[in-house]
Amino acid sequence: EIVLTQSPGTLSLSPGERATLSCRASQSVTGSYLAWYQQKPGQAPRLLIFGASSRATGIPDRFSGSGSGTDFTLTISRLEPEDFAVYYCQYYGDSPWTFGQGTKVEIK
Amino acid sequence: QVQLVESGGGVVQPGGSLRLSCAASGFTFSTYGMHWVRQAPGKGLEWVAVISYDGSIKKYGDSVKGRFTISRDSPKNTMYLQMNSLRAEDTAVYYCAKKSEGGTVAAAFDYWGQGTLVTVSS
């Protein structure tokens, strides 16, 4: 099983600032089967990034993903008010599909 | 547009059973694998089960293996999760989610339902 560890647990930033979220895998993620999701309170998760760096349909270009092997990063270039939420990384290569514990991006 | 609507949640006693449904529309249901994912109150996401596009492959997370059964009825565009021997730790919002690619290729989850709450309590 691939265990995903996200850091930091909470990121306190102001609108307009840059957010850098980390996701580290316990073993190499083959095929770059790494996704990022955004979840707001009371809502279902929303797919942001798949294949480590490809934006999903309709996702603004201020969201970008990078990384390979065991280290992955989600970057939000300039935080908009609607970006304050919890972000999860996910391994989706095979069973068991796993999620990181989440990073909360909160308003400073 | 793609829609996934879960139903069947509620309050059940420990040891009891519940069947969740996920009604799909807006895409060719029979060509996509589908997942169940749950989220305990205030906690993160936990993958529960997957069923392949044709129903031939089913896989489960360790915490539900032997107790939960995933199935699908493609003519009805509906997926199910039969949950037996429920425990307090199964209390969660249960989401159904669609694979972003058809067939058996690995794919992220591009559409999610709004979730249905299952509460296991005496």
PDB file of C-alpha atoms in Angstrom:
ATOM      1  CA  GLU A   1       0.000   0.000   0.000  1.00  0.00           C
ATOM      2  CA  ILE A   2       1.251   3.481  -0.874  1.00  0.00           C
ATOM      3  CA  VAL A   3       0.970   5.804   2.109  1.00  0.00           C
ATOM      4  CA  LEU A   4       0.726   9.499   1.274  1.00  0.00           C
ATOM      5  CA  THR A   5       1.900  12.094   3.782  1.00  0.00           C
ATOM      6  CA  GLN A   6       0.868  15.699   3.215  1.00  0.00           C
ATOM      7  CA  SER A   7       2.535  18.759   4.687  1.00  0.00           C
ATOM      8  CA  PRO A   8       1.941  21.121   6.243  1.00  0.00           C
ATOM      9  CA  GLY A   9      -1.250  20.188   8.040  1.00  0.00           C
ATOM     10  CA  THR A  10      -2.425  23.780   7.917  1.00  0.00           C
ATOM     11  CA  LEU A  11      -1.243  26.675   5.783  1.00  0.00           C
ATOM     12  CA  SER A  12      -2.210  30.196   6.889  1.00  0.00           C
ATOM     13  CA  LEU A  13      -1.944  32.661   4.028  1.00  0.00           C
ATOM     14  CA  SER A  14      -3.517  35.857   2.725  1.00  0.00           C
ATOM     15  CA  PRO A  15      -5.373  36.286  -0.570  1.00  0.00           C
ATOM     16  CA  GLY A  16      -2.911  36.958  -3.374  1.00  0.00           C
ATOM     17  CA  GLU A  17      -0.146  34.921  -1.762  1.00  0.00           C
ATOM     18  CA  ARG A  18       1.383  31.766  -3.196  1.00  0.00           C
ATOM     19  CA  ALA A  19       0.531  28.396  -1.638  1.00  0.00           C
ATOM     20  CA  THR A  20       2.833  25.386  -1.855  1.00  0.00           C
ATOM     21  CA  LEU A  21       1.458  22.038  -0.673  1.00  0.00           C
ATOM     22  CA  SER A  22       3.526  18.878  -0.424  1.00  0.00           C
ATOM     23  CA  CYS A  23       2.611  15.217  -0.807  1.00  0.00           C
ATOM     24  CA  ARG A  24       5.192  12.515  -0.133  1.00  0.00           C
ATOM     25  CA  ALA A  25       4.619   8.866  -1.047  1.00  0.00           C
ATOM     26  CA  SER A  26       5.996   5.894   0.894  1.00  0.00           C
ATOM     27  CA  GLN A  27       7.153   4.322  -2.371  1.00  0.00           C
ATOM     28  CA  SER A  28       7.551   5.462  -5.935  1.00  0.00           C
ATOM     29  CA  VAL A  29       4.290   6.323  -7.694  1.00  0.00           C
ATOM     30  CA  THR A  30       4.556   4.583 -11.044  1.00  0.00           C
ATOM     31  CA  GLY A  31       2.847   6.143 -14.037  1.00  0.00           C
ATOM     32  CA  SER A  32       2.509   9.451 -12.153  1.00  0.00           C
ATOM     33  CA  TYR A  33      -0.866   8.221 -10.907  1.00  0.00           C
ATOM     34  CA  LEU A  34      -1.151  11.103  -8.478  1.00  0.00           C
ATOM     35  CA  ALA A  35      -4.151  13.435  -8.229  1.00  0.00           C
ATOM     36  CA  TRP A  36      -5.077  16.476  -6.168  1.00  0.00           C
ATOM     37  CA  TYR A  37      -8.579  17.343  -4.941  1.00  0.00           C
ATOM     38  CA  GLN A  38     -10.087  20.400  -3.314  1.00  0.00           C
ATOM     39  CA  GLN A  39     -12.837  20.081  -0.729  1.00  0.00           C
ATOM     40  CA  LYS A  40     -14.863  22.883   0.802  1.00  0.00           C
ATOM     41  CA  PRO A  41     -17.044  22.430   3.918  1.00  0.00           C
ATOM     42  CA  GLY A  42     -20.212  20.487   3.189  1.00  0.00           C
ATOM     43  CA  GLN A  43     -19.174  19.742  -0.378  1.00  0.00           C
ATOM     44  CA  ALA A  44     -17.820  16.765  -2.258  1.00  0.00           C
ATOM     45  CA  PRO A  45     -14.185  16.773  -3.339  1.00  0.00           C
ATOM     46  CA  ARG A  46     -13.384  18.323  -6.711  1.00  0.00           C
ATOM     47  CA  LEU A  47     -10.653  17.018  -9.003  1.00  0.00           C
ATOM     48  CA  LEU A  48      -7.966  19.623  -9.662  1.00  0.00           C
ATOM     49  CA  ILE A  49      -4.930  17.769 -10.991  1.00  0.00           C
ATOM     50  CA  PHE A  50      -4.371  14.268 -12.394  1.00  0.00           C
ATOM     51  CA  GLY A  51      -1.261  12.581 -13.715  1.00  0.00           C
ATOM     52  CA  ALA A  52       0.692  14.711 -11.220  1.00  0.00           C
ATOM     53  CA  SER A  53       0.614  17.797 -13.443  1.00  0.00           C
ATOM     54  CA  SER A  54      -2.432  17.856 -15.750  1.00  0.00           C
ATOM     55  CA  ARG A  55      -5.239  20.235 -14.846  1.00  0.00           C
ATOM     56  CA  ALA A  56      -8.751  18.822 -14.873  1.00  0.00           C
ATOM     57  CA  THR A  57     -11.425  20.412 -17.026  1.00  0.00           C
ATOM     58  CA  GLY A  58     -12.363  23.917 -15.926  1.00  0.00           C
ATOM     59  CA  ILE A  59      -9.594  24.295 -13.346  1.00  0.00           C
ATOM     60  CA  PRO A  60      -7.963  27.757 -13.397  1.00  0.00           C
ATOM     61  CA  ASP A  61      -4.332  27.954 -14.425  1.00  0.00           C
ATOM     62  CA  ARG A  62      -3.306  29.363 -11.043  1.00  0.00           C
ATOM     63  CA  PHE A  63      -3.401  25.714  -9.923  1.00  0.00           C
ATOM     64  CA  SER A  64      -0.401  23.643 -10.971  1.00  0.00           C
ATOM     65  CA  GLY A  65       0.979  20.268 -10.019  1.00  0.00           C
ATOM     66  CA  SER A  66       4.509  18.943 -10.241  1.00  0.00           C
ATOM     67  CA  GLY A  67       6.699  16.125  -9.069  1.00  0.00           C
ATOM     68  CA  SER A  68       7.472  12.490  -9.725  1.00  0.00           C
ATOM     69  CA  GLY A  69       8.578   9.377  -7.904  1.00  0.00           C
ATOM     70  CA  THR A  70       7.812  10.020  -4.244  1.00  0.00           C
ATOM     71  CA  ASP A  71       7.589  13.816  -4.028  1.00  0.00           C
ATOM     72  CA  PHE A  72       4.731  15.870  -5.407  1.00  0.00           C
ATOM     73  CA  THR A  73       3.659  19.495  -5.072  1.00  0.00           C
ATOM     74  CA  LEU A  74       0.464  21.445  -5.622  1.00  0.00           C
ATOM     75  CA  THR A  75       1.023  25.151  -6.150  1.00  0.00           C
ATOM     76  CA  ILE A  76      -1.629  27.853  -6.133  1.00  0.00           C
ATOM     77  CA  SER A  77       0.113  30.858  -7.649  1.00  0.00           C
ATOM     78  CA  ARG A  78      -2.148  33.596  -6.231  1.00  0.00           C
ATOM     79  CA  LEU A  79      -4.769  32.650  -3.710  1.00  0.00           C
ATOM     80  CA  GLU A  80      -8.306  33.751  -4.462  1.00  0.00           C
ATOM     81  CA  PRO A  81     -10.922  33.896  -1.682  1.00  0.00           C
ATOM     82  CA  GLU A  82     -12.592  30.761  -3.050  1.00  0.00           C
ATOM     83  CA  ASP A  83      -9.344  28.749  -2.792  1.00  0.00           C
ATOM     84  CA  PHE A  84      -9.423  28.504   0.988  1.00  0.00           C
ATOM     85  CA  ALA A  85     -10.290  24.870   1.510  1.00  0.00           C
ATOM     86  CA  VAL A  86      -8.809  21.454   2.300  1.00  0.00           C
ATOM     87  CA  TYR A  87      -6.637  19.790  -0.334  1.00  0.00           C
ATOM     88  CA  TYR A  88      -6.005  16.064  -0.653  1.00  0.00           C
ATOM     89  CA  CYS A  89      -3.526  14.155  -2.755  1.00  0.00           C
ATOM     90  CA  GLN A  90      -4.460  10.692  -3.988  1.00  0.00           C
ATOM     91  CA  TYR A  91      -2.736   7.663  -5.470  1.00  0.00           C
ATOM     92  CA  TYR A  92      -4.975   6.053  -8.073  1.00  0.00           C
ATOM     93  CA  GLY A  93      -2.735   3.515  -9.791  1.00  0.00           C
ATOM     94  CA  ASP A  94      -4.279   0.418  -8.255  1.00  0.00           C
ATOM     95  CA  SER A  95      -5.833  -1.033  -5.143  1.00  0.00           C
ATOM     96  CA  PRO A  96      -5.824   0.238  -2.527  1.00  0.00           C
ATOM     97  CA  TRP A  97      -6.466   3.746  -3.749  1.00  0.00           C
ATOM     98  CA  THR A  98      -5.128   5.997  -1.004  1.00  0.00           C
ATOM     99  CA  PHE A  99      -5.483   9.619   0.075  1.00  0.00           C
ATOM    100  CA  GLY A 100      -3.212  11.863   2.048  1.00  0.00           C
ATOM    101  CA  GLN A 101      -4.551  13.229   5.323  1.00  0.00           C
ATOM    102  CA  GLY A 102      -5.173  16.660   3.799  1.00  0.00           C
ATOM    103  CA  THR A 103      -3.772  20.184   4.017  1.00  0.00           C
ATOM    104  CA  LYS A 104      -6.067  22.972   5.147  1.00  0.00           C
ATOM    105  CA  VAL A 105      -5.415  26.322   3.505  1.00  0.00           C
ATOM    106  CA  GLU A 106      -6.869  28.971   5.777  1.00  0.00           C
ATOM    107  CA  ILE A 107      -7.088  32.746   5.683  1.00  0.00           C
ATOM    108  CA  LYS A 108      -4.400  34.428   7.723  1.00  0.00           C
TER     109      LYS A 108
ATOM    110  CA  GLN B   1     -24.170  16.992 -17.581  1.00  0.00           C
ATOM    111  CA  VAL B   2     -22.818  14.263 -15.340  1.00  0.00           C
ATOM    112  CA  GLN B   3     -24.803  13.698 -12.165  1.00  0.00           C
ATOM    113  CA  LEU B   4     -24.275  11.215  -9.368  1.00  0.00           C
ATOM    114  CA  VAL B   5     -26.926  11.020  -6.666  1.00  0.00           C
ATOM    115  CA  GLU B   6     -26.449   8.851  -3.588  1.00  0.00           C
ATOM    116  CA  SER B   7     -29.297   7.644  -1.400  1.00  0.00           C
ATOM    117  CA  GLY B   8     -30.001   5.092   1.290  1.00  0.00           C
ATOM    118  CA  GLY B   9     -28.098   6.561   4.201  1.00  0.00           C
ATOM    119  CA  GLY B  10     -29.534   6.792   7.682  1.00  0.00           C
ATOM    120  CA  VAL B  11     -29.179   5.666  11.260  1.00  0.00           C
ATOM    121  CA  VAL B  12     -28.574   1.963  11.910  1.00  0.00           C
ATOM    122  CA  GLN B  13     -27.667  -0.015  15.001  1.00  0.00           C
ATOM    123  CA  PRO B  14     -24.303  -1.743  15.333  1.00  0.00           C
ATOM    124  CA  GLY B  15     -24.430  -5.097  13.576  1.00  0.00           C
ATOM    125  CA  GLY B  16     -27.131  -3.891  11.239  1.00  0.00           C
ATOM    126  CA  SER B  17     -27.256  -3.556   7.462  1.00  0.00           C
ATOM    127  CA  LEU B  18     -27.857  -0.800   4.949  1.00  0.00           C
ATOM    128  CA  ARG B  19     -27.800  -0.565   1.164  1.00  0.00           C
ATOM    129  CA  LEU B  20     -26.623   2.598  -0.519  1.00  0.00           C
ATOM    130  CA  SER B  21     -27.467   3.502  -4.096  1.00  0.00           C
ATOM    131  CA  CYS B  22     -25.751   5.810  -6.568  1.00  0.00           C
ATOM    132  CA  ALA B  23     -27.891   6.887  -9.515  1.00  0.00           C
ATOM    133  CA  ALA B  24     -25.851   8.069 -12.488  1.00  0.00           C
ATOM    134  CA  SER B  25     -26.806  10.209 -15.461  1.00  0.00           C
ATOM    135  CA  GLY B  26     -25.206  12.302 -18.179  1.00  0.00           C
ATOM    136  CA  PHE B  27     -22.644   9.733 -19.318  1.00  0.00           C
ATOM    137  CA  THR B  28     -22.468   6.160 -20.622  1.00  0.00           C
ATOM    138  CA  PHE B  29     -22.543   4.414 -17.251  1.00  0.00           C
ATOM    139  CA  SER B  30     -21.696   0.985 -18.625  1.00  0.00           C
ATOM    140  CA  THR B  31     -18.252   2.089 -19.841  1.00  0.00           C
ATOM    141  CA  TYR B  32     -16.881   3.541 -16.592  1.00  0.00           C
ATOM    142  CA  GLY B  33     -15.609   2.002 -13.394  1.00  0.00           C
ATOM    143  CA  MET B  34     -17.072   3.459 -10.225  1.00  0.00           C
ATOM    144  CA  HIS B  35     -15.873   3.918  -6.657  1.00  0.00           C
ATOM    145  CA  TRP B  36     -17.225   4.424  -3.162  1.00  0.00           C
ATOM    146  CA  VAL B  37     -15.266   6.762  -0.887  1.00  0.00           C
ATOM    147  CA  ARG B  38     -16.193   7.669   2.684  1.00  0.00           C
ATOM    148  CA  GLN B  39     -15.396  10.474   5.084  1.00  0.00           C
ATOM    149  CA  ALA B  40     -15.919  10.169   8.820  1.00  0.00           C
ATOM    150  CA  PRO B  41     -17.072  13.357  10.566  1.00  0.00           C
ATOM    151  CA  GLY B  42     -14.221  15.853  10.650  1.00  0.00           C
ATOM    152  CA  LYS B  43     -11.796  13.376   9.079  1.00  0.00           C
ATOM    153  CA  GLY B  44     -10.143  12.745   5.732  1.00  0.00           C
ATOM    154  CA  LEU B  45     -11.129  10.680   2.718  1.00  0.00           C
ATOM    155  CA  GLU B  46     -10.998   6.887   2.767  1.00  0.00           C
ATOM    156  CA  TRP B  47     -11.387   4.728  -0.316  1.00  0.00           C
ATOM    157  CA  VAL B  48     -13.963   1.959   0.244  1.00  0.00           C
ATOM    158  CA  ALA B  49     -14.538  -0.070  -2.915  1.00  0.00           C
ATOM    159  CA  VAL B  50     -14.355  -0.117  -6.708  1.00  0.00           C
ATOM    160  CA  ILE B  51     -16.267  -1.926  -9.418  1.00  0.00           C
ATOM    161  CA  SER B  52     -15.086  -2.190 -13.010  1.00  0.00           C
ATOM    162  CA  TYR B  53     -17.130  -0.926 -15.932  1.00  0.00           C
ATOM    163  CA  ASP B  54     -18.558  -4.377 -16.596  1.00  0.00           C
ATOM    164  CA  GLY B  55     -18.857  -5.508 -12.984  1.00  0.00           C
ATOM    165  CA  SER B  56     -16.290  -8.275 -13.393  1.00  0.00           C
ATOM    166  CA  ILE B  57     -13.702  -6.771 -11.043  1.00  0.00           C
ATOM    167  CA  LYS B  58     -14.491  -5.692  -7.487  1.00  0.00           C
ATOM    168  CA  LYS B  59     -11.967  -4.580  -4.887  1.00  0.00           C
ATOM    169  CA  TYR B  60     -12.353  -3.439  -1.294  1.00  0.00           C
ATOM    170  CA  GLY B  61     -10.465  -1.568   1.357  1.00  0.00           C
ATOM    171  CA  ASP B  62      -9.200  -3.704   4.224  1.00  0.00           C
ATOM    172  CA  SER B  63     -11.526  -2.046   6.750  1.00  0.00           C
ATOM    173  CA  VAL B  64     -14.671  -3.189   4.887  1.00  0.00           C
ATOM    174  CA  LYS B  65     -13.541  -6.410   3.223  1.00  0.00           C
ATOM    175  CA  GLY B  66     -15.915  -9.291   3.959  1.00  0.00           C
ATOM    176  CA  ARG B  67     -18.643  -6.944   5.230  1.00  0.00           C
ATOM    177  CA  PHE B  68     -19.422  -4.668   2.262  1.00  0.00           C
ATOM    178  CA  THR B  69     -20.395  -5.691  -1.273  1.00  0.00           C
ATOM    179  CA  ILE B  70     -20.297  -3.422  -4.300  1.00  0.00           C
ATOM    180  CA  SER B  71     -22.473  -4.067  -7.337  1.00  0.00           C
ATOM    181  CA  ARG B  72     -23.938  -2.315 -10.338  1.00  0.00           C
ATOM    182  CA  ASP B  73     -27.016  -2.519 -12.555  1.00  0.00           C
ATOM    183  CA  SER B  74     -26.025  -0.896 -15.815  1.00  0.00           C
ATOM    184  CA  PRO B  75     -29.512  -0.928 -17.405  1.00  0.00           C
ATOM    185  CA  LYS B  76     -30.653   1.089 -14.376  1.00  0.00           C
ATOM    186  CA  ASN B  77     -27.505   3.281 -14.395  1.00  0.00           C
ATOM    187  CA  THR B  78     -27.111   2.562 -10.696  1.00  0.00           C
ATOM    188  CA  MET B  79     -24.351   1.348  -8.405  1.00  0.00           C
ATOM    189  CA  TYR B  80     -24.896  -0.118  -4.967  1.00  0.00           C
ATOM    190  CA  LEU B  81     -23.043  -0.687  -1.735  1.00  0.00           C
ATOM    191  CA  GLN B  82     -24.461  -3.379   0.519  1.00  0.00           C
ATOM    192  CA  MET B  83     -23.131  -2.811   4.020  1.00  0.00           C
ATOM    193  CA  ASN B  84     -23.466  -5.586   6.599  1.00  0.00           C
ATOM    194  CA  SER B  85     -22.204  -6.033  10.151  1.00  0.00           C
ATOM    195  CA  LEU B  86     -21.957  -2.286  10.544  1.00  0.00           C
ATOM    196  CA  ARG B  87     -19.740  -0.820  13.245  1.00  0.00           C
ATOM    197  CA  ALA B  88     -19.567   2.585  14.885  1.00  0.00           C
ATOM    198  CA  GLU B  89     -16.390   3.293  12.908  1.00  0.00           C
ATOM    199  CA  ASP B  90     -18.353   2.966   9.657  1.00  0.00           C
ATOM    200  CA  THR B  91     -20.130   6.221  10.497  1.00  0.00           C
ATOM    201  CA  ALA B  92     -19.332   8.564   7.625  1.00  0.00           C
ATOM    202  CA  VAL B  93     -20.557  10.398   4.585  1.00  0.00           C
ATOM    203  CA  TYR B  94     -20.393   7.961   1.687  1.00  0.00           C
ATOM    204  CA  TYR B  95     -19.625   9.346  -1.749  1.00  0.00           C
ATOM    205  CA  CYS B  96     -19.832   7.606  -5.095  1.00  0.00           C
ATOM    206  CA  ALA B  97     -17.308   8.735  -7.658  1.00  0.00           C
ATOM    207  CA  LYS B  98     -16.753   8.145 -11.366  1.00  0.00           C
ATOM    208  CA  LYS B  99     -13.452   7.238 -12.973  1.00  0.00           C
ATOM    209  CA  SER B 100     -12.278   9.880 -15.414  1.00  0.00           C
ATOM    210  CA  GLU B 101     -11.329   7.294 -18.045  1.00  0.00           C
ATOM    211  CA  GLY B 102     -13.369   4.407 -19.398  1.00  0.00           C
ATOM    212  CA  GLY B 103     -12.288   0.812 -19.473  1.00  0.00           C
ATOM    213  CA  THR B 104      -9.719  -0.571 -17.070  1.00  0.00           C
ATOM    214  CA  VAL B 105      -6.990   2.072 -17.254  1.00  0.00           C
ATOM    215  CA  ALA B 106      -5.973   3.771 -14.038  1.00  0.00           C
ATOM    216  CA  ALA B 107      -7.798   7.055 -13.654  1.00  0.00           C
ATOM    217  CA  ALA B 108      -8.602   9.749 -11.119  1.00  0.00           C
ATOM    218  CA  PHE B 109     -12.138  10.483  -9.922  1.00  0.00           C
ATOM    219  CA  ASP B 110     -13.611  13.292 -12.010  1.00  0.00           C
ATOM    220  CA  TYR B 111     -17.172  13.432 -10.704  1.00  0.00           C
ATOM    221  CA  TRP B 112     -18.501  12.870  -7.197  1.00  0.00           C
ATOM    222  CA  GLY B 113     -21.974  12.714  -5.753  1.00  0.00           C
ATOM    223  CA  GLN B 114     -23.089  14.944  -2.889  1.00  0.00           C
ATOM    224  CA  GLY B 115     -22.779  12.097  -0.408  1.00  0.00           C
ATOM    225  CA  THR B 116     -25.139  10.258   1.929  1.00  0.00           C
ATOM    226  CA  LEU B 117     -24.630  10.086   5.692  1.00  0.00           C
ATOM    227  CA  VAL B 118     -24.521   6.741   7.436  1.00  0.00           C
ATOM    228  CA  THR B 119     -24.650   6.808  11.220  1.00  0.00           C
ATOM    229  CA  VAL B 120     -24.060   3.605  13.158  1.00  0.00           C
ATOM    230  CA  SER B 121     -25.269   4.060  16.702  1.00  0.00           C
ATOM    231  CA  SER B 122     -27.373   2.346  19.314  1.00  0.00           C
TER     232      SER B 122
END
